[in-house]
Amino acid sequence: MQRLESHACFGGRQEVWSHPSTTLRCDMRFGVYLPPQAEQQACPVLYWLSGLTCSEQNFIAKAGAQRYAAHHGLILVAPDTSPRGEGVADAEGYDLGLGAGFYVNATQAPWSSHYRMYDYVVDELPALVDAHFPSSTARAISGHSMGGHGALVVALRNPGRYRSVSAFAPIVAPSQVPWGEKAFSAYLGADRAAWQAWDASELVSSAAEKLPLLVDQGEDDEFLASQLQPERLQAACTAAGHPLRLRLQPGYDHSYYFIASFIGEHLAHHARALKG
């Protein structure tokens, strides 16, 4: 572990760390915000998964979440969105390869050598956080767009691991929209049946735990109709009796202006679950 950045922020510290990942077989970076309460006690952890083209920097610099994390006493952990470095496979375009890990475990060459973001988020990163920072056993997860997809899938596949989950403009049915079809074809192969294990709208029907889902979606999002389609998740949750709070926000788009406008409400939602 190597600390790359450390900044005073709302009484706590915003840091960026680098470490060699055994899961992804490359060096990885993640942001961690330590609230002032972490100097005296173990604090709950909220994991944030970012979207396409992003790194750990987007959330920590643009969301304005540290103010609310300091108020609630939450540690914020924001990993990168894909493996990076020499020898890591890439492709042309922004929606496959570097910056587009989709939080799955790739099974197809050349991606399977490094692209195991699911295992990294679920296992390796929390183990590092618990070993090096004053974290409690209470965890929550959230994310945006591709990261919203990741947060929902990770929570649904791991009953009992997270006390709460939320998402901003998530890709709720990646097996049925262009972004997901492109990524899943490359990472997972042509068998669409295998894709269902990484699709939140499919997973709710068999979820062992009915963890309530909080989803915010901007109504002026340019990707709403083509890539996001929250109505698919709504229909799946209704059919399965899975609790979903879907909030359509008039006038908001896909940007971090949207996230910054509602991140305080999401952190309050998580704080209630993490401390309740």
PDB file of C-alpha atoms in Angstrom:
ATOM      1  CA  MET A   1       0.000   0.000   0.000  1.00  0.00           C
ATOM      2  CA  GLN A   2       1.311   3.431  -0.980  1.00  0.00           C
ATOM      3  CA  ARG A   3      -0.462   6.680  -0.136  1.00  0.00           C
ATOM      4  CA  LEU A   4      -0.442   8.989  -3.158  1.00  0.00           C
ATOM      5  CA  GLU A   5      -2.589  11.870  -1.878  1.00  0.00           C
ATOM      6  CA  SER A   6      -3.802  13.214   1.458  1.00  0.00           C
ATOM      7  CA  HIS A   7      -5.944  16.338   1.859  1.00  0.00           C
ATOM      8  CA  ALA A   8      -7.709  17.842   4.862  1.00  0.00           C
ATOM      9  CA  CYS A   9     -11.447  17.837   4.108  1.00  0.00           C
ATOM     10  CA  PHE A  10     -14.377  18.671   6.428  1.00  0.00           C
ATOM     11  CA  GLY A  11     -12.374  17.718   9.509  1.00  0.00           C
ATOM     12  CA  GLY A  12     -11.240  14.413   8.020  1.00  0.00           C
ATOM     13  CA  ARG A  13      -8.839  13.309   5.296  1.00  0.00           C
ATOM     14  CA  GLN A  14      -9.379  12.576   1.618  1.00  0.00           C
ATOM     15  CA  GLU A  15      -6.684  10.132   0.549  1.00  0.00           C
ATOM     16  CA  VAL A  16      -5.754   8.166  -2.564  1.00  0.00           C
ATOM     17  CA  TRP A  17      -3.886   4.877  -2.260  1.00  0.00           C
ATOM     18  CA  SER A  18      -2.148   2.514  -4.659  1.00  0.00           C
ATOM     19  CA  HIS A  19      -1.528  -1.190  -4.171  1.00  0.00           C
ATOM     20  CA  PRO A  20      -0.582  -4.273  -6.184  1.00  0.00           C
ATOM     21  CA  SER A  21      -3.769  -6.261  -6.800  1.00  0.00           C
ATOM     22  CA  THR A  22      -3.466 -10.026  -6.803  1.00  0.00           C
ATOM     23  CA  THR A  23      -6.995 -10.320  -8.227  1.00  0.00           C
ATOM     24  CA  LEU A  24      -6.466  -7.989 -11.186  1.00  0.00           C
ATOM     25  CA  ARG A  25      -2.731  -8.653 -11.615  1.00  0.00           C
ATOM     26  CA  CYS A  26      -1.837  -4.964 -11.847  1.00  0.00           C
ATOM     27  CA  ASP A  27      -1.438  -1.915  -9.620  1.00  0.00           C
ATOM     28  CA  MET A  28      -4.750  -0.371  -8.565  1.00  0.00           C
ATOM     29  CA  ARG A  29      -5.773   2.943  -7.036  1.00  0.00           C
ATOM     30  CA  PHE A  30      -8.671   3.827  -4.793  1.00  0.00           C
ATOM     31  CA  GLY A  31      -9.872   6.893  -2.948  1.00  0.00           C
ATOM     32  CA  VAL A  32     -10.748   6.732   0.737  1.00  0.00           C
ATOM     33  CA  TYR A  33     -12.343   9.476   2.804  1.00  0.00           C
ATOM     34  CA  LEU A  34     -11.763   9.163   6.549  1.00  0.00           C
ATOM     35  CA  PRO A  35     -14.263  11.249   8.530  1.00  0.00           C
ATOM     36  CA  PRO A  36     -13.176  12.998  11.730  1.00  0.00           C
ATOM     37  CA  GLN A  37     -14.899  10.289  13.790  1.00  0.00           C
ATOM     38  CA  ALA A  38     -12.397   7.727  12.419  1.00  0.00           C
ATOM     39  CA  GLU A  39      -9.724   9.188  14.707  1.00  0.00           C
ATOM     40  CA  GLN A  40     -11.626   7.884  17.719  1.00  0.00           C
ATOM     41  CA  GLN A  41     -13.615   4.839  16.589  1.00  0.00           C
ATOM     42  CA  ALA A  42     -14.296   2.320  13.849  1.00  0.00           C
ATOM     43  CA  CYS A  43     -16.701   3.690  11.237  1.00  0.00           C
ATOM     44  CA  PRO A  44     -19.102   2.104   8.726  1.00  0.00           C
ATOM     45  CA  VAL A  45     -17.965   1.991   5.091  1.00  0.00           C
ATOM     46  CA  LEU A  46     -19.801   3.057   1.955  1.00  0.00           C
ATOM     47  CA  TYR A  47     -18.316   1.699  -1.275  1.00  0.00           C
ATOM     48  CA  TRP A  48     -18.879   3.827  -4.387  1.00  0.00           C
ATOM     49  CA  LEU A  49     -18.589   2.358  -7.899  1.00  0.00           C
ATOM     50  CA  SER A  50     -18.104   4.870 -10.713  1.00  0.00           C
ATOM     51  CA  GLY A  51     -19.239   4.768 -14.331  1.00  0.00           C
ATOM     52  CA  LEU A  52     -17.769   4.450 -17.795  1.00  0.00           C
ATOM     53  CA  THR A  53     -14.537   6.415 -18.466  1.00  0.00           C
ATOM     54  CA  CYS A  54     -14.136   7.250 -14.767  1.00  0.00           C
ATOM     55  CA  SER A  55     -11.346   6.588 -12.292  1.00  0.00           C
ATOM     56  CA  GLU A  56     -11.313   7.019  -8.515  1.00  0.00           C
ATOM     57  CA  GLN A  57     -10.937  10.766  -9.050  1.00  0.00           C
ATOM     58  CA  ASN A  58     -14.375  11.583 -10.459  1.00  0.00           C
ATOM     59  CA  PHE A  59     -16.365  10.805  -7.344  1.00  0.00           C
ATOM     60  CA  ILE A  60     -13.945  12.221  -4.810  1.00  0.00           C
ATOM     61  CA  ALA A  61     -13.558  15.510  -6.726  1.00  0.00           C
ATOM     62  CA  LYS A  62     -17.090  16.126  -8.066  1.00  0.00           C
ATOM     63  CA  ALA A  63     -19.775  14.510  -5.896  1.00  0.00           C
ATOM     64  CA  GLY A  64     -19.337  16.625  -2.761  1.00  0.00           C
ATOM     65  CA  ALA A  65     -19.922  13.550  -0.634  1.00  0.00           C
ATOM     66  CA  GLN A  66     -17.257  14.255   1.984  1.00  0.00           C
ATOM     67  CA  ARG A  67     -19.363  16.919   3.711  1.00  0.00           C
ATOM     68  CA  TYR A  68     -22.133  14.396   4.358  1.00  0.00           C
ATOM     69  CA  ALA A  69     -19.756  11.565   5.217  1.00  0.00           C
ATOM     70  CA  ALA A  70     -18.172  13.785   7.867  1.00  0.00           C
ATOM     71  CA  HIS A  71     -21.605  14.559   9.317  1.00  0.00           C
ATOM     72  CA  HIS A  72     -22.663  10.901   9.467  1.00  0.00           C
ATOM     73  CA  GLY A  73     -19.271   9.412  10.329  1.00  0.00           C
ATOM     74  CA  LEU A  74     -18.950   7.261   7.216  1.00  0.00           C
ATOM     75  CA  ILE A  75     -15.787   6.084   5.484  1.00  0.00           C
ATOM     76  CA  LEU A  76     -16.093   6.439   1.699  1.00  0.00           C
ATOM     77  CA  VAL A  77     -14.147   4.059  -0.564  1.00  0.00           C
ATOM     78  CA  ALA A  78     -14.059   4.715  -4.323  1.00  0.00           C
ATOM     79  CA  PRO A  79     -12.062   2.251  -6.449  1.00  0.00           C
ATOM     80  CA  ASP A  80     -11.026   2.655 -10.062  1.00  0.00           C
ATOM     81  CA  THR A  81     -13.386   1.250 -12.709  1.00  0.00           C
ATOM     82  CA  SER A  82     -11.057  -1.252 -14.355  1.00  0.00           C
ATOM     83  CA  PRO A  83      -7.572  -2.739 -14.217  1.00  0.00           C
ATOM     84  CA  ARG A  84      -4.907  -0.582 -15.860  1.00  0.00           C
ATOM     85  CA  GLY A  85      -1.251  -0.756 -16.825  1.00  0.00           C
ATOM     86  CA  GLU A  86       1.116  -2.449 -19.211  1.00  0.00           C
ATOM     87  CA  GLY A  87      -0.245  -5.700 -20.557  1.00  0.00           C
ATOM     88  CA  VAL A  88      -3.874  -4.996 -19.609  1.00  0.00           C
ATOM     89  CA  ALA A  89      -6.195  -5.543 -22.589  1.00  0.00           C
ATOM     90  CA  ASP A  90      -7.971  -2.549 -24.102  1.00  0.00           C
ATOM     91  CA  ALA A  91     -10.225  -1.744 -27.056  1.00  0.00           C
ATOM     92  CA  GLU A  92     -11.172   1.258 -29.155  1.00  0.00           C
ATOM     93  CA  GLY A  93     -14.004   3.354 -27.763  1.00  0.00           C
ATOM     94  CA  TYR A  94     -14.934   4.359 -24.231  1.00  0.00           C
ATOM     95  CA  ASP A  95     -17.332   1.511 -23.451  1.00  0.00           C
ATOM     96  CA  LEU A  96     -14.982  -1.495 -23.488  1.00  0.00           C
ATOM     97  CA  GLY A  97     -11.595  -2.069 -21.890  1.00  0.00           C
ATOM     98  CA  LEU A  98      -9.829   0.521 -19.743  1.00  0.00           C
ATOM     99  CA  GLY A  99     -12.339   2.495 -17.686  1.00  0.00           C
ATOM    100  CA  ALA A 100     -15.104   0.035 -18.554  1.00  0.00           C
ATOM    101  CA  GLY A 101     -14.676  -3.029 -16.355  1.00  0.00           C
ATOM    102  CA  PHE A 102     -18.455  -3.430 -15.796  1.00  0.00           C
ATOM    103  CA  TYR A 103     -17.825  -5.057 -12.393  1.00  0.00           C
ATOM    104  CA  VAL A 104     -17.949  -8.608 -13.775  1.00  0.00           C
ATOM    105  CA  ASN A 105     -15.453 -11.487 -13.770  1.00  0.00           C
ATOM    106  CA  ALA A 106     -14.452 -11.887 -17.414  1.00  0.00           C
ATOM    107  CA  THR A 107     -14.296 -15.437 -18.744  1.00  0.00           C
ATOM    108  CA  GLN A 108     -13.086 -14.718 -22.288  1.00  0.00           C
ATOM    109  CA  ALA A 109      -9.568 -14.020 -23.571  1.00  0.00           C
ATOM    110  CA  PRO A 110      -7.852 -11.596 -23.516  1.00  0.00           C
ATOM    111  CA  TRP A 111     -10.013 -10.019 -20.815  1.00  0.00           C
ATOM    112  CA  SER A 112     -10.010 -12.881 -18.321  1.00  0.00           C
ATOM    113  CA  SER A 113      -6.348 -12.301 -17.411  1.00  0.00           C
ATOM    114  CA  HIS A 114      -7.111  -9.023 -15.628  1.00  0.00           C
ATOM    115  CA  TYR A 115     -10.794  -8.066 -15.756  1.00  0.00           C
ATOM    116  CA  ARG A 116     -12.142  -9.475 -12.495  1.00  0.00           C
ATOM    117  CA  MET A 117     -13.611  -6.311 -11.008  1.00  0.00           C
ATOM    118  CA  TYR A 118     -16.379  -8.201  -9.228  1.00  0.00           C
ATOM    119  CA  ASP A 119     -13.945 -10.235  -7.143  1.00  0.00           C
ATOM    120  CA  TYR A 120     -11.880  -7.125  -6.518  1.00  0.00           C
ATOM    121  CA  VAL A 121     -14.834  -5.103  -5.202  1.00  0.00           C
ATOM    122  CA  VAL A 122     -16.393  -7.931  -3.200  1.00  0.00           C
ATOM    123  CA  ASP A 123     -13.297  -9.554  -1.697  1.00  0.00           C
ATOM    124  CA  GLU A 124      -9.872  -7.980  -2.183  1.00  0.00           C
ATOM    125  CA  LEU A 125     -10.699  -4.295  -1.687  1.00  0.00           C
ATOM    126  CA  PRO A 126     -12.770  -4.752   1.514  1.00  0.00           C
ATOM    127  CA  ALA A 127     -10.013  -6.939   2.968  1.00  0.00           C
ATOM    128  CA  LEU A 128      -7.492  -4.150   2.333  1.00  0.00           C
ATOM    129  CA  VAL A 129      -9.801  -1.508   3.796  1.00  0.00           C
ATOM    130  CA  ASP A 130     -10.450  -3.573   6.913  1.00  0.00           C
ATOM    131  CA  ALA A 131      -6.728  -4.241   7.372  1.00  0.00           C
ATOM    132  CA  HIS A 132      -5.484  -0.679   6.941  1.00  0.00           C
ATOM    133  CA  PHE A 133      -8.291   1.661   8.069  1.00  0.00           C
ATOM    134  CA  PRO A 134     -10.564   1.966  11.145  1.00  0.00           C
ATOM    135  CA  SER A 135     -13.580   0.324   9.487  1.00  0.00           C
ATOM    136  CA  SER A 136     -16.430  -1.452  11.223  1.00  0.00           C
ATOM    137  CA  THR A 137     -18.202  -4.513   9.851  1.00  0.00           C
ATOM    138  CA  ALA A 138     -21.143  -2.402   8.604  1.00  0.00           C
ATOM    139  CA  ARG A 139     -20.990  -1.902   4.823  1.00  0.00           C
ATOM    140  CA  ALA A 140     -23.106  -0.236   2.149  1.00  0.00           C
ATOM    141  CA  ILE A 141     -22.665   0.145  -1.595  1.00  0.00           C
ATOM    142  CA  SER A 142     -23.684   2.694  -4.218  1.00  0.00           C
ATOM    143  CA  GLY A 143     -22.699   3.815  -7.687  1.00  0.00           C
ATOM    144  CA  HIS A 144     -23.474   5.670 -10.900  1.00  0.00           C
ATOM    145  CA  SER A 145     -24.376   4.375 -14.374  1.00  0.00           C
ATOM    146  CA  MET A 146     -22.082   1.370 -14.993  1.00  0.00           C
ATOM    147  CA  GLY A 147     -21.223   1.654 -11.300  1.00  0.00           C
ATOM    148  CA  GLY A 148     -24.915   1.716 -10.407  1.00  0.00           C
ATOM    149  CA  HIS A 149     -25.244  -1.569 -12.280  1.00  0.00           C
ATOM    150  CA  GLY A 150     -22.248  -2.844 -10.313  1.00  0.00           C
ATOM    151  CA  ALA A 151     -23.649  -1.763  -6.956  1.00  0.00           C
ATOM    152  CA  LEU A 152     -27.025  -3.411  -7.564  1.00  0.00           C
ATOM    153  CA  VAL A 153     -25.478  -6.656  -8.840  1.00  0.00           C
ATOM    154  CA  VAL A 154     -22.922  -6.866  -6.027  1.00  0.00           C
ATOM    155  CA  ALA A 155     -25.605  -6.308  -3.376  1.00  0.00           C
ATOM    156  CA  LEU A 156     -28.072  -8.754  -4.928  1.00  0.00           C
ATOM    157  CA  ARG A 157     -25.432 -11.488  -5.292  1.00  0.00           C
ATOM    158  CA  ASN A 158     -24.160 -11.152  -1.714  1.00  0.00           C
ATOM    159  CA  PRO A 159     -27.036 -11.379   0.776  1.00  0.00           C
ATOM    160  CA  GLY A 160     -26.091 -10.221   4.254  1.00  0.00           C
ATOM    161  CA  ARG A 161     -22.883  -8.479   3.202  1.00  0.00           C
ATOM    162  CA  TYR A 162     -24.343  -4.966   2.765  1.00  0.00           C
ATOM    163  CA  ARG A 163     -26.861  -3.167   4.921  1.00  0.00           C
ATOM    164  CA  SER A 164     -28.016  -0.839   2.138  1.00  0.00           C
ATOM    165  CA  VAL A 165     -27.662  -0.193  -1.584  1.00  0.00           C
ATOM    166  CA  SER A 166     -28.451   2.723  -3.858  1.00  0.00           C
ATOM    167  CA  ALA A 167     -27.720   3.838  -7.406  1.00  0.00           C
ATOM    168  CA  PHE A 168     -27.758   6.896  -9.633  1.00  0.00           C
ATOM    169  CA  ALA A 169     -28.890   6.314 -13.232  1.00  0.00           C
ATOM    170  CA  PRO A 170     -27.881   2.635 -13.185  1.00  0.00           C
ATOM    171  CA  ILE A 171     -27.723   0.337 -16.198  1.00  0.00           C
ATOM    172  CA  VAL A 172     -30.437  -1.887 -14.727  1.00  0.00           C
ATOM    173  CA  ALA A 173     -30.693  -4.425 -17.563  1.00  0.00           C
ATOM    174  CA  PRO A 174     -27.256  -4.621 -19.210  1.00  0.00           C
ATOM    175  CA  SER A 175     -28.099  -7.832 -21.050  1.00  0.00           C
ATOM    176  CA  GLN A 176     -30.769  -5.919 -23.011  1.00  0.00           C
ATOM    177  CA  VAL A 177     -29.105  -2.590 -23.884  1.00  0.00           C
ATOM    178  CA  PRO A 178     -26.195  -1.703 -26.209  1.00  0.00           C
ATOM    179  CA  TRP A 179     -23.596  -0.829 -23.540  1.00  0.00           C
ATOM    180  CA  GLY A 180     -24.121  -4.100 -21.744  1.00  0.00           C
ATOM    181  CA  GLU A 181     -24.459  -6.242 -24.856  1.00  0.00           C
ATOM    182  CA  LYS A 182     -21.104  -4.996 -26.135  1.00  0.00           C
ATOM    183  CA  ALA A 183     -19.314  -5.495 -22.814  1.00  0.00           C
ATOM    184  CA  PHE A 184     -20.907  -8.836 -21.947  1.00  0.00           C
ATOM    185  CA  SER A 185     -20.218 -10.253 -25.412  1.00  0.00           C
ATOM    186  CA  ALA A 186     -16.529  -9.436 -24.994  1.00  0.00           C
ATOM    187  CA  TYR A 187     -16.076 -10.285 -21.322  1.00  0.00           C
ATOM    188  CA  LEU A 188     -18.490 -13.211 -20.930  1.00  0.00           C
ATOM    189  CA  GLY A 189     -18.941 -14.664 -24.422  1.00  0.00           C
ATOM    190  CA  ALA A 190     -21.915 -15.228 -26.687  1.00  0.00           C
ATOM    191  CA  ASP A 191     -24.065 -17.302 -24.300  1.00  0.00           C
ATOM    192  CA  ARG A 192     -26.728 -14.852 -23.166  1.00  0.00           C
ATOM    193  CA  ALA A 193     -27.839 -17.214 -20.417  1.00  0.00           C
ATOM    194  CA  ALA A 194     -24.516 -16.541 -18.675  1.00  0.00           C
ATOM    195  CA  TRP A 195     -25.204 -12.824 -18.773  1.00  0.00           C
ATOM    196  CA  GLN A 196     -28.191 -13.097 -16.453  1.00  0.00           C
ATOM    197  CA  ALA A 197     -25.940 -13.576 -13.412  1.00  0.00           C
ATOM    198  CA  TRP A 198     -24.707  -9.999 -13.979  1.00  0.00           C
ATOM    199  CA  ASP A 199     -28.066  -8.318 -14.669  1.00  0.00           C
ATOM    200  CA  ALA A 200     -29.908  -6.687 -11.765  1.00  0.00           C
ATOM    201  CA  SER A 201     -33.307  -6.961 -13.447  1.00  0.00           C
ATOM    202  CA  GLU A 202     -32.785 -10.713 -13.708  1.00  0.00           C
ATOM    203  CA  LEU A 203     -31.288 -11.172 -10.239  1.00  0.00           C
ATOM    204  CA  VAL A 204     -34.183  -9.653  -8.265  1.00  0.00           C
ATOM    205  CA  SER A 205     -36.401 -12.604  -9.149  1.00  0.00           C
ATOM    206  CA  SER A 206     -34.187 -15.001  -7.192  1.00  0.00           C
ATOM    207  CA  ALA A 207     -32.592 -12.686  -4.618  1.00  0.00           C
ATOM    208  CA  ALA A 208     -32.188 -14.459  -1.283  1.00  0.00           C
ATOM    209  CA  GLU A 209     -32.441 -11.137   0.565  1.00  0.00           C
ATOM    210  CA  LYS A 210     -34.934  -8.406  -0.287  1.00  0.00           C
ATOM    211  CA  LEU A 211     -32.623  -5.513   0.458  1.00  0.00           C
ATOM    212  CA  PRO A 212     -34.536  -2.316  -0.443  1.00  0.00           C
ATOM    213  CA  LEU A 213     -33.208  -0.606  -3.585  1.00  0.00           C
ATOM    214  CA  LEU A 214     -32.977   3.186  -3.818  1.00  0.00           C
ATOM    215  CA  VAL A 215     -32.560   4.475  -7.390  1.00  0.00           C
ATOM    216  CA  ASP A 216     -32.453   8.084  -8.584  1.00  0.00           C
ATOM    217  CA  GLN A 217     -32.822   8.745 -12.307  1.00  0.00           C
ATOM    218  CA  GLY A 218     -32.741  12.095 -14.096  1.00  0.00           C
ATOM    219  CA  GLU A 219     -35.587  12.555 -16.559  1.00  0.00           C
ATOM    220  CA  ASP A 220     -33.369  14.621 -18.901  1.00  0.00           C
ATOM    221  CA  ASP A 221     -30.660  11.947 -19.000  1.00  0.00           C
ATOM    222  CA  GLU A 222     -29.529  11.516 -22.609  1.00  0.00           C
ATOM    223  CA  PHE A 223     -29.080   7.773 -22.033  1.00  0.00           C
ATOM    224  CA  LEU A 224     -32.439   7.175 -20.337  1.00  0.00           C
ATOM    225  CA  ALA A 225     -34.317   5.504 -23.193  1.00  0.00           C
ATOM    226  CA  SER A 226     -31.412   3.821 -24.962  1.00  0.00           C
ATOM    227  CA  GLN A 227     -29.185   2.469 -22.178  1.00  0.00           C
ATOM    228  CA  LEU A 228     -30.746   2.809 -18.716  1.00  0.00           C
ATOM    229  CA  GLN A 229     -34.449   1.893 -18.950  1.00  0.00           C
ATOM    230  CA  PRO A 230     -35.303   1.903 -15.225  1.00  0.00           C
ATOM    231  CA  GLU A 231     -38.791   0.673 -16.042  1.00  0.00           C
ATOM    232  CA  ARG A 232     -37.268  -2.786 -16.596  1.00  0.00           C
ATOM    233  CA  LEU A 233     -36.038  -2.905 -12.995  1.00  0.00           C
ATOM    234  CA  GLN A 234     -39.337  -1.520 -11.757  1.00  0.00           C
ATOM    235  CA  ALA A 235     -41.289  -4.252 -13.547  1.00  0.00           C
ATOM    236  CA  ALA A 236     -38.941  -6.962 -12.285  1.00  0.00           C
ATOM    237  CA  CYS A 237     -39.166  -5.729  -8.689  1.00  0.00           C
ATOM    238  CA  THR A 238     -42.960  -5.535  -8.872  1.00  0.00           C
ATOM    239  CA  ALA A 239     -43.138  -9.109 -10.162  1.00  0.00           C
ATOM    240  CA  ALA A 240     -40.765 -10.381  -7.477  1.00  0.00           C
ATOM    241  CA  GLY A 241     -42.145  -8.326  -4.607  1.00  0.00           C
ATOM    242  CA  HIS A 242     -38.715  -6.751  -4.171  1.00  0.00           C
ATOM    243  CA  PRO A 243     -38.769  -3.302  -2.502  1.00  0.00           C
ATOM    244  CA  LEU A 244     -37.680  -0.525  -4.873  1.00  0.00           C
ATOM    245  CA  ARG A 245     -37.827   3.243  -4.436  1.00  0.00           C
ATOM    246  CA  LEU A 246     -37.388   4.686  -7.925  1.00  0.00           C
ATOM    247  CA  ARG A 247     -37.236   8.485  -7.953  1.00  0.00           C
ATOM    248  CA  LEU A 248     -37.470  10.185 -11.358  1.00  0.00           C
ATOM    249  CA  GLN A 249     -35.917  13.641 -11.046  1.00  0.00           C
ATOM    250  CA  PRO A 250     -37.249  16.231 -13.556  1.00  0.00           C
ATOM    251  CA  GLY A 251     -34.617  18.341 -15.336  1.00  0.00           C
ATOM    252  CA  TYR A 252     -31.575  16.316 -14.270  1.00  0.00           C
ATOM    253  CA  ASP A 253     -29.121  14.682 -16.680  1.00  0.00           C
ATOM    254  CA  HIS A 254     -26.423  11.995 -16.398  1.00  0.00           C
ATOM    255  CA  SER A 255     -23.661  14.206 -14.984  1.00  0.00           C
ATOM    256  CA  TYR A 256     -22.100  14.709 -11.582  1.00  0.00           C
ATOM    257  CA  TYR A 257     -24.263  17.827 -11.205  1.00  0.00           C
ATOM    258  CA  PHE A 258     -27.108  15.326 -10.810  1.00  0.00           C
ATOM    259  CA  ILE A 259     -25.158  13.179  -8.363  1.00  0.00           C
ATOM    260  CA  ALA A 260     -24.050  16.166  -6.280  1.00  0.00           C
ATOM    261  CA  SER A 261     -27.677  17.336  -6.007  1.00  0.00           C
ATOM    262  CA  PHE A 262     -28.866  14.130  -4.290  1.00  0.00           C
ATOM    263  CA  ILE A 263     -25.754  12.542  -2.794  1.00  0.00           C
ATOM    264  CA  GLY A 264     -26.610  13.971   0.613  1.00  0.00           C
ATOM    265  CA  GLU A 265     -29.947  12.152   0.610  1.00  0.00           C
ATOM    266  CA  HIS A 266     -28.257   8.917  -0.428  1.00  0.00           C
ATOM    267  CA  LEU A 267     -25.664   9.161   2.344  1.00  0.00           C
ATOM    268  CA  ALA A 268     -28.444   9.815   4.856  1.00  0.00           C
ATOM    269  CA  HIS A 269     -30.230   6.721   3.541  1.00  0.00           C
ATOM    270  CA  HIS A 270     -27.097   4.631   4.023  1.00  0.00           C
ATOM    271  CA  ALA A 271     -26.297   6.151   7.422  1.00  0.00           C
ATOM    272  CA  ARG A 272     -29.704   5.121   8.745  1.00  0.00           C
ATOM    273  CA  ALA A 273     -29.133   1.531   7.669  1.00  0.00           C
ATOM    274  CA  LEU A 274     -25.491   1.382   8.736  1.00  0.00           C
ATOM    275  CA  LYS A 275     -26.165   2.743  12.202  1.00  0.00           C
ATOM    276  CA  GLY A 276     -29.642   1.285  12.727  1.00  0.00           C
TER     277      GLY A 276
END
